[in-house]
Amino acid sequence: PSAPVRFQVQRSLAVAELALSAARVTLSTVTVRVMLDSAPTALRTESVAAAGVAPSKTTAFRSPEVRPAARAAATGSAPIDPNSDGVVATSGVDSSSALIQLVGDPLSTSPDVDHGNGRVKLDGQKTKSVKAALAAQRNALKSWLRANAPKAKVTGEYDFALNAIAVRLNGTSVATLRQAPGVASVQLQGLFHPTADDPDLARIDGLLGWSVAGATSEPRDPASWAGAGVQVGIIDSGVDASHPCFGDAGFPATRQLGDTHFTNNKVIVAKVFNNKAGSKGYTAEAIGEHGTHVGGTVACNLQTPAVVNGVDIPYDPSGVAPGAQLGSYNVFPGDDGNARSEDILNAIEAAVADGMDVLNMSLGGGSHGIQDLLTVAVDNVDRAGIVVAVSAGNEGPGVMTIGSP
């Protein structure tokens, strides 16, 4: 695409990819400008929440930034230098759980499903037939597990992004699982964390894209704003629907999904994905700020008044696509700083089923230089006509410093 966006791939925020990706699909927004260039120098830092999100005038808005030492404490890894080259060791793997990929295409890449408007039609008859065949395949694998690996417990099943199941190993070896008939791959699940530093946010410079897309700057008419009619799923730590960025005045009445205590007509979905959600009482509520920060960068309402540390900044920020509606898919609920592969897969498949047009994942795991199964899942969803914007991480700028997925 020819959108006027320049950013370093090694240090990009996922939403910069969103501005570029928008040109590949029929979205009503092409690009937007997050207007950092007009802010005072003292405010244009990584730790200022106004970098894409308008903080509340009545409550303190803490920085979403996660420094290497804090990230190391949360992930159990050694502190890293974000400017260093070479392989970066970050969250690692969960050695107690695995993903088992089965032979055969998932719904996202199957040639036998129904399509419409460039996407897989989930309610099509051919799609339903393929879905049933994939379920039968998974059922056969589960029967094999009960007979040959009884300690392994199935914790998740997937048919859109991957043809796969997730299991809790309980001492079962990966080698044993690989012996099952119809298995294409078995991998330990990865652990992922939010990528919160935004060193290149100011490089998103697409103000001219608004006029190209026919968008307006009319403050009371969200239907005319860039991104109107587009739904973006934020797979992160949740999006706070009560934040001033996400007021729903002027947005169309929309069916709200998940826990509607945390939704409105701007943030239309609030769901939580964590294997300990039940035992720890986790909800879809956005406890951490990172998801709200990212959601604001994507779709903060047009010219939302912003106060940072009690100072009214001299411009009112807007998101990349202020007219878009958001889905909040919380994979870092409560104080949990890590998400497993299956948590993220569950969120991806739910977002697809909910009709999201774009998925944003400002998160990352280790930079391994391999095609792990979550990376395969993201690629498959993209091939199915859903734009997936994923951060490349903030390490680098050398080779082998882009994190998964």
mmCIF file of C-alpha atoms in Angstrom:
data_model
loop_
_atom_site.group_PDB
_atom_site.id
_atom_site.type_symbol
_atom_site.label_atom_id
_atom_site.label_comp_id
_atom_site.label_asym_id
_atom_site.label_seq_id
_atom_site.Cartn_x
_atom_site.Cartn_y
_atom_site.Cartn_z
ATOM 1 C CA PRO A 1 0.000 0.000 0.000
ATOM 2 C CA SER A 2 1.005 3.574 -0.585
ATOM 3 C CA ALA A 3 -0.087 5.013 2.755
ATOM 4 C CA PRO A 4 2.424 7.604 4.003
ATOM 5 C CA VAL A 5 3.603 5.581 6.956
ATOM 6 C CA ARG A 6 7.256 5.043 7.773
ATOM 7 C CA PHE A 7 8.370 2.878 10.636
ATOM 8 C CA GLN A 8 11.156 0.519 11.553
ATOM 9 C CA VAL A 9 9.890 -3.033 11.306
ATOM 10 C CA GLN A 10 12.095 -4.156 14.153
ATOM 11 C CA ARG A 11 10.522 -1.653 16.552
ATOM 12 C CA SER A 12 6.978 -1.276 15.258
ATOM 13 C CA LEU A 13 3.779 -1.106 17.248
ATOM 14 C CA ALA A 14 1.130 -3.371 15.783
ATOM 15 C CA VAL A 15 -1.181 -0.490 15.014
ATOM 16 C CA ALA A 16 1.330 0.917 12.515
ATOM 17 C CA GLU A 17 0.747 -2.287 10.561
ATOM 18 C CA LEU A 18 -2.978 -1.645 10.900
ATOM 19 C CA ALA A 19 -2.634 1.676 9.098
ATOM 20 C CA LEU A 20 -0.830 -0.073 6.247
ATOM 21 C CA SER A 21 -3.080 -3.128 6.234
ATOM 22 C CA ALA A 22 -6.210 -1.020 5.921
ATOM 23 C CA ALA A 23 -5.318 -0.309 2.302
ATOM 24 C CA ARG A 24 -5.489 -4.045 1.547
ATOM 25 C CA VAL A 25 -9.136 -4.390 2.472
ATOM 26 C CA THR A 26 -12.265 -2.363 1.928
ATOM 27 C CA LEU A 27 -12.112 -0.480 5.193
ATOM 28 C CA SER A 28 -13.493 3.016 5.354
ATOM 29 C CA THR A 29 -10.264 4.184 6.942
ATOM 30 C CA VAL A 30 -6.882 4.084 5.284
ATOM 31 C CA THR A 31 -4.734 5.888 7.788
ATOM 32 C CA VAL A 32 -4.901 8.406 10.578
ATOM 33 C CA ARG A 33 -2.520 10.651 12.348
ATOM 34 C CA VAL A 34 -1.790 10.308 16.030
ATOM 35 C CA MET A 35 -0.817 13.925 16.501
ATOM 36 C CA LEU A 36 2.279 13.669 18.638
ATOM 37 C CA ASP A 37 4.205 16.161 16.552
ATOM 38 C CA SER A 38 2.286 19.072 18.051
ATOM 39 C CA ALA A 39 2.880 18.024 21.662
ATOM 40 C CA PRO A 40 5.518 19.718 23.807
ATOM 41 C CA THR A 41 8.835 17.903 23.802
ATOM 42 C CA ALA A 42 8.450 17.091 27.484
ATOM 43 C CA LEU A 43 5.280 15.178 26.716
ATOM 44 C CA ARG A 44 6.517 13.271 23.677
ATOM 45 C CA THR A 45 8.030 10.345 25.546
ATOM 46 C CA GLU A 46 7.365 6.636 25.627
ATOM 47 C CA SER A 47 5.871 6.874 29.099
ATOM 48 C CA VAL A 48 3.186 9.464 28.337
ATOM 49 C CA ALA A 49 -0.221 7.871 27.977
ATOM 50 C CA ALA A 50 -1.246 10.574 25.520
ATOM 51 C CA ALA A 51 0.725 8.733 22.826
ATOM 52 C CA GLY A 52 -2.476 7.616 21.181
ATOM 53 C CA VAL A 53 -4.759 7.513 24.234
ATOM 54 C CA ALA A 54 -6.507 10.445 25.838
ATOM 55 C CA PRO A 55 -6.299 10.095 29.633
ATOM 56 C CA SER A 56 -9.291 10.943 31.771
ATOM 57 C CA LYS A 57 -9.644 14.462 33.161
ATOM 58 C CA THR A 58 -10.798 13.080 36.506
ATOM 59 C CA THR A 59 -8.533 10.103 37.111
ATOM 60 C CA ALA A 60 -4.811 9.575 36.886
ATOM 61 C CA PHE A 61 -3.782 7.575 33.850
ATOM 62 C CA ARG A 62 -0.677 5.560 34.589
ATOM 63 C CA SER A 63 1.866 4.768 31.949
ATOM 64 C CA PRO A 64 1.357 1.436 30.161
ATOM 65 C CA GLU A 65 5.074 1.167 29.667
ATOM 66 C CA VAL A 66 6.777 -2.039 30.803
ATOM 67 C CA ARG A 67 10.503 -1.689 31.355
ATOM 68 C CA PRO A 68 12.830 -4.653 30.769
ATOM 69 C CA ALA A 69 13.409 -5.282 34.477
ATOM 70 C CA ALA A 70 9.684 -5.304 35.224
ATOM 71 C CA ARG A 71 9.030 -7.545 32.252
ATOM 72 C CA ALA A 72 11.738 -9.910 33.453
ATOM 73 C CA ALA A 73 10.084 -10.132 36.862
ATOM 74 C CA ALA A 74 6.714 -10.858 35.282
ATOM 75 C CA THR A 75 7.978 -13.436 32.809
ATOM 76 C CA GLY A 76 10.767 -15.098 34.742
ATOM 77 C CA SER A 77 13.338 -14.226 32.094
ATOM 78 C CA ALA A 78 16.583 -12.302 32.402
ATOM 79 C CA PRO A 79 16.470 -8.517 31.897
ATOM 80 C CA ILE A 80 17.036 -7.529 28.282
ATOM 81 C CA ASP A 81 18.475 -4.520 26.574
ATOM 82 C CA PRO A 82 15.721 -3.368 24.166
ATOM 83 C CA ASN A 83 18.330 -1.861 21.860
ATOM 84 C CA SER A 84 20.520 -4.935 21.642
ATOM 85 C CA ASP A 85 20.917 -7.204 18.660
ATOM 86 C CA GLY A 86 20.885 -10.954 18.579
ATOM 87 C CA VAL A 87 18.322 -13.454 19.800
ATOM 88 C CA VAL A 88 16.142 -12.018 22.556
ATOM 89 C CA ALA A 89 14.991 -14.427 25.258
ATOM 90 C CA THR A 90 11.615 -13.374 26.607
ATOM 91 C CA SER A 91 8.614 -15.273 27.916
ATOM 92 C CA GLY A 92 9.524 -18.824 26.879
ATOM 93 C CA VAL A 93 7.218 -21.835 26.949
ATOM 94 C CA ASP A 94 4.743 -23.569 29.206
ATOM 95 C CA SER A 95 6.222 -27.046 29.562
ATOM 96 C CA SER A 96 3.013 -28.364 31.127
ATOM 97 C CA SER A 97 0.821 -27.871 28.055
ATOM 98 C CA ALA A 98 0.976 -28.455 24.316
ATOM 99 C CA LEU A 99 -0.799 -27.820 21.028
ATOM 100 C CA ILE A 100 -1.476 -30.792 18.755
ATOM 101 C CA GLN A 101 -1.956 -29.836 15.120
ATOM 102 C CA LEU A 102 -3.848 -32.335 12.976
ATOM 103 C CA VAL A 103 -3.352 -33.111 9.302
ATOM 104 C CA GLY A 104 -5.740 -31.189 7.065
ATOM 105 C CA ASP A 105 -6.738 -27.574 6.491
ATOM 106 C CA PRO A 106 -8.677 -25.569 9.085
ATOM 107 C CA LEU A 107 -11.722 -23.573 8.012
ATOM 108 C CA SER A 108 -9.571 -20.497 7.318
ATOM 109 C CA THR A 109 -7.612 -22.159 4.483
ATOM 110 C CA SER A 110 -9.861 -25.036 3.401
ATOM 111 C CA PRO A 111 -10.760 -24.954 -0.316
ATOM 112 C CA ASP A 112 -14.113 -26.566 0.468
ATOM 113 C CA VAL A 113 -15.783 -23.845 2.553
ATOM 114 C CA ASP A 114 -18.204 -21.105 1.527
ATOM 115 C CA HIS A 115 -16.902 -17.580 0.908
ATOM 116 C CA GLY A 116 -18.567 -14.191 0.698
ATOM 117 C CA ASN A 117 -17.177 -10.656 0.600
ATOM 118 C CA GLY A 118 -13.652 -12.051 0.684
ATOM 119 C CA ARG A 119 -14.212 -13.975 3.927
ATOM 120 C CA VAL A 120 -15.173 -17.464 5.032
ATOM 121 C CA LYS A 121 -18.935 -17.694 5.569
ATOM 122 C CA LEU A 122 -19.230 -19.431 8.898
ATOM 123 C CA ASP A 123 -22.938 -20.121 8.381
ATOM 124 C CA GLY A 124 -22.532 -21.593 4.875
ATOM 125 C CA GLN A 125 -23.582 -25.193 4.314
ATOM 126 C CA LYS A 126 -20.238 -26.260 2.869
ATOM 127 C CA THR A 127 -18.472 -24.590 5.782
ATOM 128 C CA LYS A 128 -20.682 -26.479 8.229
ATOM 129 C CA SER A 129 -19.844 -29.768 6.500
ATOM 130 C CA VAL A 130 -16.105 -29.098 6.784
ATOM 131 C CA LYS A 131 -16.581 -28.048 10.404
ATOM 132 C CA ALA A 132 -18.302 -31.356 11.163
ATOM 133 C CA ALA A 133 -15.502 -33.326 9.483
ATOM 134 C CA LEU A 134 -12.878 -31.467 11.543
ATOM 135 C CA ALA A 135 -14.851 -32.190 14.726
ATOM 136 C CA ALA A 136 -14.917 -35.894 13.845
ATOM 137 C CA GLN A 137 -11.162 -35.801 13.325
ATOM 138 C CA ARG A 138 -10.627 -34.220 16.731
ATOM 139 C CA ASN A 139 -12.971 -36.725 18.349
ATOM 140 C CA ALA A 140 -10.916 -39.586 16.903
ATOM 141 C CA LEU A 141 -7.762 -38.066 18.382
ATOM 142 C CA LYS A 142 -9.443 -37.657 21.767
ATOM 143 C CA SER A 143 -10.409 -41.327 21.700
ATOM 144 C CA TRP A 144 -6.783 -42.242 20.969
ATOM 145 C CA LEU A 145 -5.615 -40.073 23.854
ATOM 146 C CA ARG A 146 -7.994 -41.754 26.284
ATOM 147 C CA ALA A 147 -6.621 -45.149 25.282
ATOM 148 C CA ASN A 148 -2.923 -44.349 24.878
ATOM 149 C CA ALA A 149 -2.202 -41.177 26.870
ATOM 150 C CA PRO A 150 -4.883 -41.064 29.574
ATOM 151 C CA LYS A 151 -3.101 -38.437 31.683
ATOM 152 C CA ALA A 152 -3.269 -35.858 28.879
ATOM 153 C CA LYS A 153 -6.382 -33.719 29.274
ATOM 154 C CA VAL A 154 -7.896 -31.732 26.410
ATOM 155 C CA THR A 155 -8.283 -28.064 27.350
ATOM 156 C CA GLY A 156 -9.166 -26.495 23.990
ATOM 157 C CA GLU A 157 -10.297 -27.290 20.451
ATOM 158 C CA TYR A 158 -9.774 -25.216 17.306
ATOM 159 C CA ASP A 159 -11.070 -25.395 13.762
ATOM 160 C CA PHE A 160 -10.709 -21.928 12.213
ATOM 161 C CA ALA A 161 -7.200 -20.606 12.799
ATOM 162 C CA LEU A 162 -5.774 -24.113 13.294
ATOM 163 C CA ASN A 163 -6.990 -27.678 12.986
ATOM 164 C CA ALA A 164 -5.796 -28.513 16.477
ATOM 165 C CA ILE A 165 -6.443 -29.269 20.118
ATOM 166 C CA ALA A 166 -4.725 -28.032 23.276
ATOM 167 C CA VAL A 167 -3.815 -30.436 26.075
ATOM 168 C CA ARG A 168 -2.558 -30.318 29.634
ATOM 169 C CA LEU A 169 0.253 -32.885 29.594
ATOM 170 C CA ASN A 170 0.193 -34.057 33.229
ATOM 171 C CA GLY A 171 3.458 -35.910 32.638
ATOM 172 C CA THR A 172 2.685 -37.173 29.121
ATOM 173 C CA SER A 173 5.643 -36.722 26.774
ATOM 174 C CA VAL A 174 5.463 -34.787 23.536
ATOM 175 C CA ALA A 175 7.001 -37.832 21.825
ATOM 176 C CA THR A 176 3.989 -39.916 22.860
ATOM 177 C CA LEU A 177 1.552 -37.406 21.397
ATOM 178 C CA ARG A 178 3.442 -37.362 18.107
ATOM 179 C CA GLN A 179 2.687 -41.072 17.694
ATOM 180 C CA ALA A 180 -1.052 -40.457 17.440
ATOM 181 C CA PRO A 181 -2.571 -41.068 14.008
ATOM 182 C CA GLY A 182 -3.374 -37.970 11.973
ATOM 183 C CA VAL A 183 -1.027 -35.684 13.928
ATOM 184 C CA ALA A 184 0.962 -33.175 11.904
ATOM 185 C CA SER A 185 2.820 -31.377 14.695
ATOM 186 C CA VAL A 186 3.075 -31.173 18.486
ATOM 187 C CA GLN A 187 4.572 -28.147 20.218
ATOM 188 C CA LEU A 188 4.784 -26.943 23.788
ATOM 189 C CA GLN A 189 2.673 -23.841 24.259
ATOM 190 C CA GLY A 190 4.369 -20.472 24.219
ATOM 191 C CA LEU A 191 4.010 -17.775 26.861
ATOM 192 C CA PHE A 192 3.344 -14.250 25.647
ATOM 193 C CA HIS A 193 3.369 -10.816 27.256
ATOM 194 C CA PRO A 194 2.232 -7.317 26.256
ATOM 195 C CA THR A 195 4.747 -5.305 24.214
ATOM 196 C CA ALA A 196 4.222 -1.932 25.770
ATOM 197 C CA ASP A 197 7.033 0.423 24.763
ATOM 198 C CA ASP A 198 6.002 2.565 21.788
ATOM 199 C CA PRO A 199 9.243 4.034 20.399
ATOM 200 C CA ASP A 200 7.880 4.602 16.903
ATOM 201 C CA LEU A 201 4.294 5.654 17.593
ATOM 202 C CA ALA A 202 4.963 9.155 16.269
ATOM 203 C CA ARG A 203 5.820 7.649 12.883
ATOM 204 C CA ILE A 204 2.154 6.925 12.227
ATOM 205 C CA ASP A 205 1.411 9.912 10.009
ATOM 206 C CA GLY A 206 -1.733 9.415 7.959
ATOM 207 C CA LEU A 207 -3.810 12.550 8.386
ATOM 208 C CA LEU A 208 -4.134 12.870 4.611
ATOM 209 C CA GLY A 209 -5.592 9.360 4.555
ATOM 210 C CA TRP A 210 -8.731 10.608 6.242
ATOM 211 C CA SER A 211 -9.642 12.830 3.320
ATOM 212 C CA VAL A 212 -8.664 10.135 0.822
ATOM 213 C CA ALA A 213 -11.083 7.782 2.573
ATOM 214 C CA GLY A 214 -13.804 10.433 2.512
ATOM 215 C CA ALA A 215 -13.795 10.806 6.288
ATOM 216 C CA THR A 216 -14.655 14.011 8.144
ATOM 217 C CA SER A 217 -13.625 15.673 11.388
ATOM 218 C CA GLU A 218 -17.180 16.460 12.458
ATOM 219 C CA PRO A 219 -17.034 15.921 16.253
ATOM 220 C CA ARG A 220 -20.647 14.783 16.642
ATOM 221 C CA ASP A 221 -20.839 12.415 13.697
ATOM 222 C CA PRO A 222 -18.942 9.136 14.313
ATOM 223 C CA ALA A 223 -20.533 7.664 11.186
ATOM 224 C CA SER A 224 -18.411 10.071 9.124
ATOM 225 C CA TRP A 225 -15.131 9.389 10.948
ATOM 226 C CA ALA A 226 -12.355 7.254 9.518
ATOM 227 C CA GLY A 227 -12.987 3.623 10.400
ATOM 228 C CA ALA A 228 -16.764 3.871 10.679
ATOM 229 C CA GLY A 229 -18.336 0.462 10.122
ATOM 230 C CA VAL A 230 -15.115 -1.411 10.932
ATOM 231 C CA GLN A 231 -14.820 -3.654 13.995
ATOM 232 C CA VAL A 232 -11.368 -4.212 15.491
ATOM 233 C CA GLY A 233 -10.664 -6.958 18.027
ATOM 234 C CA ILE A 234 -8.032 -5.962 20.607
ATOM 235 C CA ILE A 235 -6.398 -9.139 21.959
ATOM 236 C CA ASP A 236 -4.646 -7.745 24.994
ATOM 237 C CA SER A 237 -5.358 -6.864 28.639
ATOM 238 C CA GLY A 238 -8.859 -5.565 28.003
ATOM 239 C CA VAL A 239 -10.233 -2.205 26.872
ATOM 240 C CA ASP A 240 -11.813 0.081 29.481
ATOM 241 C CA ALA A 241 -15.146 1.112 27.980
ATOM 242 C CA SER A 242 -15.522 3.843 30.639
ATOM 243 C CA HIS A 243 -12.445 5.704 29.383
ATOM 244 C CA PRO A 244 -13.236 9.040 27.651
ATOM 245 C CA CYS A 245 -11.715 7.680 24.432
ATOM 246 C CA PHE A 246 -14.513 5.155 24.171
ATOM 247 C CA GLY A 247 -17.665 7.123 24.819
ATOM 248 C CA ASP A 248 -20.443 5.771 22.603
ATOM 249 C CA ALA A 249 -22.449 8.930 21.918
ATOM 250 C CA GLY A 250 -23.416 8.907 18.249
ATOM 251 C CA PHE A 251 -22.407 5.298 17.639
ATOM 252 C CA PRO A 252 -25.111 2.946 16.359
ATOM 253 C CA ALA A 253 -26.947 0.677 18.777
ATOM 254 C CA THR A 254 -25.052 -2.590 18.451
ATOM 255 C CA ARG A 255 -25.558 -6.058 19.917
ATOM 256 C CA GLN A 256 -23.027 -6.374 22.721
ATOM 257 C CA LEU A 257 -21.314 -9.686 23.450
ATOM 258 C CA GLY A 258 -19.597 -11.236 26.449
ATOM 259 C CA ASP A 259 -19.747 -9.491 29.823
ATOM 260 C CA THR A 260 -21.892 -6.450 29.079
ATOM 261 C CA HIS A 261 -20.852 -4.818 32.364
ATOM 262 C CA PHE A 262 -17.760 -3.789 30.406
ATOM 263 C CA THR A 263 -19.260 -2.873 27.014
ATOM 264 C CA ASN A 264 -21.129 -0.053 25.305
ATOM 265 C CA ASN A 265 -21.853 0.818 21.676
ATOM 266 C CA LYS A 266 -18.168 1.681 21.116
ATOM 267 C CA VAL A 267 -16.557 -1.292 22.896
ATOM 268 C CA ILE A 268 -19.040 -3.932 21.782
ATOM 269 C CA VAL A 269 -17.392 -7.119 23.092
ATOM 270 C CA ALA A 270 -15.783 -7.922 26.462
ATOM 271 C CA LYS A 271 -14.516 -11.486 26.922
ATOM 272 C CA VAL A 272 -11.802 -13.131 29.010
ATOM 273 C CA PHE A 273 -9.511 -16.022 28.062
ATOM 274 C CA ASN A 274 -7.417 -17.632 30.769
ATOM 275 C CA ASN A 275 -7.331 -21.202 32.050
ATOM 276 C CA LYS A 276 -7.468 -19.952 35.647
ATOM 277 C CA ALA A 277 -10.272 -17.449 35.088
ATOM 278 C CA GLY A 278 -12.750 -19.539 37.060
ATOM 279 C CA SER A 279 -10.544 -20.358 40.040
ATOM 280 C CA LYS A 280 -9.096 -16.843 40.350
ATOM 281 C CA GLY A 281 -12.307 -14.987 39.636
ATOM 282 C CA TYR A 282 -10.946 -13.245 36.565
ATOM 283 C CA THR A 283 -13.422 -11.248 34.508
ATOM 284 C CA ALA A 284 -13.204 -9.353 31.230
ATOM 285 C CA GLU A 285 -12.561 -6.112 33.139
ATOM 286 C CA ALA A 286 -9.531 -4.154 31.939
ATOM 287 C CA ILE A 287 -7.366 -4.099 35.076
ATOM 288 C CA GLY A 288 -4.088 -3.441 33.274
ATOM 289 C CA GLU A 289 -3.793 -0.278 31.162
ATOM 290 C CA HIS A 290 -2.014 -1.771 28.169
ATOM 291 C CA GLY A 291 -5.108 -2.910 26.262
ATOM 292 C CA THR A 292 -6.798 0.454 26.809
ATOM 293 C CA HIS A 293 -3.657 2.221 25.582
ATOM 294 C CA VAL A 294 -3.569 0.071 22.446
ATOM 295 C CA GLY A 295 -7.326 0.366 21.898
ATOM 296 C CA GLY A 296 -7.016 4.141 22.095
ATOM 297 C CA THR A 297 -4.197 4.171 19.567
ATOM 298 C CA VAL A 298 -6.430 2.191 17.227
ATOM 299 C CA ALA A 299 -9.768 3.922 17.747
ATOM 300 C CA CYS A 300 -9.822 6.686 20.378
ATOM 301 C CA ASN A 301 -12.756 8.920 19.532
ATOM 302 C CA LEU A 302 -12.054 11.964 17.402
ATOM 303 C CA GLN A 303 -10.309 14.803 19.242
ATOM 304 C CA THR A 304 -10.808 13.493 22.765
ATOM 305 C CA PRO A 305 -9.688 16.034 25.409
ATOM 306 C CA ALA A 306 -6.573 14.787 27.205
ATOM 307 C CA VAL A 307 -4.921 15.570 30.527
ATOM 308 C CA VAL A 308 -1.523 14.143 31.505
ATOM 309 C CA ASN A 309 -0.392 14.501 35.132
ATOM 310 C CA GLY A 310 -2.898 17.286 35.639
ATOM 311 C CA VAL A 311 -1.803 19.223 32.546
ATOM 312 C CA ASP A 312 -4.279 19.775 29.710
ATOM 313 C CA ILE A 313 -2.157 19.056 26.646
ATOM 314 C CA PRO A 314 -2.496 21.517 23.739
ATOM 315 C CA TYR A 315 -4.139 19.112 21.312
ATOM 316 C CA ASP A 316 -6.907 16.537 21.476
ATOM 317 C CA PRO A 317 -5.712 13.105 20.292
ATOM 318 C CA SER A 318 -7.560 10.804 17.924
ATOM 319 C CA GLY A 319 -7.046 7.135 17.205
ATOM 320 C CA VAL A 320 -5.950 5.653 13.904
ATOM 321 C CA ALA A 321 -9.572 4.854 13.090
ATOM 322 C CA PRO A 322 -11.747 6.882 15.487
ATOM 323 C CA GLY A 323 -15.004 5.700 13.940
ATOM 324 C CA ALA A 324 -14.233 2.014 14.468
ATOM 325 C CA GLN A 325 -15.883 -0.118 17.128
ATOM 326 C CA LEU A 326 -13.764 -2.352 19.333
ATOM 327 C CA GLY A 327 -13.925 -5.862 20.701
ATOM 328 C CA SER A 328 -12.081 -6.401 23.990
ATOM 329 C CA TYR A 329 -10.532 -9.888 24.213
ATOM 330 C CA ASN A 330 -8.697 -10.016 27.528
ATOM 331 C CA VAL A 331 -5.869 -12.570 27.605
ATOM 332 C CA PHE A 332 -4.018 -10.794 30.441
ATOM 333 C CA PRO A 333 -6.789 -10.550 33.059
ATOM 334 C CA GLY A 334 -6.264 -9.367 36.610
ATOM 335 C CA ASP A 335 -2.576 -9.327 37.486
ATOM 336 C CA ASP A 336 -1.636 -12.112 35.070
ATOM 337 C CA GLY A 337 1.210 -10.878 32.865
ATOM 338 C CA ASN A 338 1.464 -14.005 30.692
ATOM 339 C CA ALA A 339 -0.895 -15.632 28.212
ATOM 340 C CA ARG A 340 -0.450 -19.109 26.777
ATOM 341 C CA SER A 341 -0.805 -20.011 23.123
ATOM 342 C CA GLU A 342 -4.232 -21.519 23.703
ATOM 343 C CA ASP A 343 -5.527 -18.395 25.472
ATOM 344 C CA ILE A 344 -4.596 -16.350 22.422
ATOM 345 C CA LEU A 345 -5.989 -18.965 20.034
ATOM 346 C CA ASN A 346 -9.264 -18.969 21.975
ATOM 347 C CA ALA A 347 -9.402 -15.186 21.665
ATOM 348 C CA ILE A 348 -8.624 -15.272 17.940
ATOM 349 C CA GLU A 349 -11.330 -17.829 17.205
ATOM 350 C CA ALA A 350 -13.871 -15.940 19.324
ATOM 351 C CA ALA A 351 -13.060 -12.669 17.558
ATOM 352 C CA VAL A 352 -13.533 -14.324 14.175
ATOM 353 C CA ALA A 353 -16.870 -15.793 15.265
ATOM 354 C CA ASP A 354 -17.927 -12.362 16.578
ATOM 355 C CA GLY A 355 -17.350 -10.828 13.134
ATOM 356 C CA MET A 356 -14.276 -8.682 13.793
ATOM 357 C CA ASP A 357 -12.784 -7.242 10.584
ATOM 358 C CA VAL A 358 -9.319 -6.606 12.048
ATOM 359 C CA LEU A 359 -7.424 -8.205 14.931
ATOM 360 C CA ASN A 360 -4.714 -6.327 16.821
ATOM 361 C CA MET A 361 -2.158 -8.134 18.984
ATOM 362 C CA SER A 362 0.424 -5.887 20.610
ATOM 363 C CA LEU A 363 2.042 -8.820 22.337
ATOM 364 C CA GLY A 364 5.019 -11.063 21.804
ATOM 365 C CA GLY A 365 6.942 -14.107 22.896
ATOM 366 C CA GLY A 366 10.471 -15.250 22.198
ATOM 367 C CA SER A 367 12.162 -14.492 18.882
ATOM 368 C CA HIS A 368 12.942 -17.999 17.725
ATOM 369 C CA GLY A 369 13.154 -17.675 13.964
ATOM 370 C CA ILE A 370 10.724 -20.569 13.493
ATOM 371 C CA GLN A 371 7.134 -21.041 12.442
ATOM 372 C CA ASP A 372 5.498 -21.817 15.772
ATOM 373 C CA LEU A 373 1.858 -22.851 15.634
ATOM 374 C CA LEU A 374 0.524 -19.484 16.809
ATOM 375 C CA THR A 375 2.355 -17.861 13.913
ATOM 376 C CA VAL A 376 0.729 -20.384 11.561
ATOM 377 C CA ALA A 377 -2.664 -19.563 13.076
ATOM 378 C CA VAL A 378 -2.175 -15.817 12.493
ATOM 379 C CA ASP A 379 -1.150 -16.440 8.876
ATOM 380 C CA ASN A 380 -4.208 -18.636 8.317
ATOM 381 C CA VAL A 381 -6.593 -16.017 9.682
ATOM 382 C CA ASP A 382 -5.013 -13.397 7.432
ATOM 383 C CA ARG A 383 -5.507 -15.666 4.413
ATOM 384 C CA ALA A 384 -9.180 -15.949 5.357
ATOM 385 C CA GLY A 385 -9.667 -12.227 4.733
ATOM 386 C CA ILE A 386 -9.243 -10.862 8.263
ATOM 387 C CA VAL A 387 -6.445 -8.341 8.737
ATOM 388 C CA VAL A 388 -4.202 -9.315 11.660
ATOM 389 C CA ALA A 389 -1.872 -6.581 12.932
ATOM 390 C CA VAL A 390 0.862 -7.953 15.191
ATOM 391 C CA SER A 391 3.674 -6.068 16.878
ATOM 392 C CA ALA A 392 7.162 -7.060 15.832
ATOM 393 C CA GLY A 393 8.475 -6.313 19.310
ATOM 394 C CA ASN A 394 10.620 -3.455 20.507
ATOM 395 C CA GLU A 395 14.016 -5.107 20.524
ATOM 396 C CA GLY A 396 16.601 -4.778 17.829
ATOM 397 C CA PRO A 397 17.385 -3.363 15.323
ATOM 398 C CA GLY A 398 19.463 -6.382 14.294
ATOM 399 C CA VAL A 399 18.397 -9.675 12.760
ATOM 400 C CA MET A 400 16.619 -12.335 14.826
ATOM 401 C CA THR A 401 15.069 -9.738 17.149
ATOM 402 C CA ILE A 402 11.445 -9.865 15.945
ATOM 403 C CA GLY A 403 9.328 -11.770 18.446
ATOM 404 C CA SER A 404 6.627 -14.368 17.848
ATOM 405 C CA PRO A 405 3.995 -14.432 16.510
#
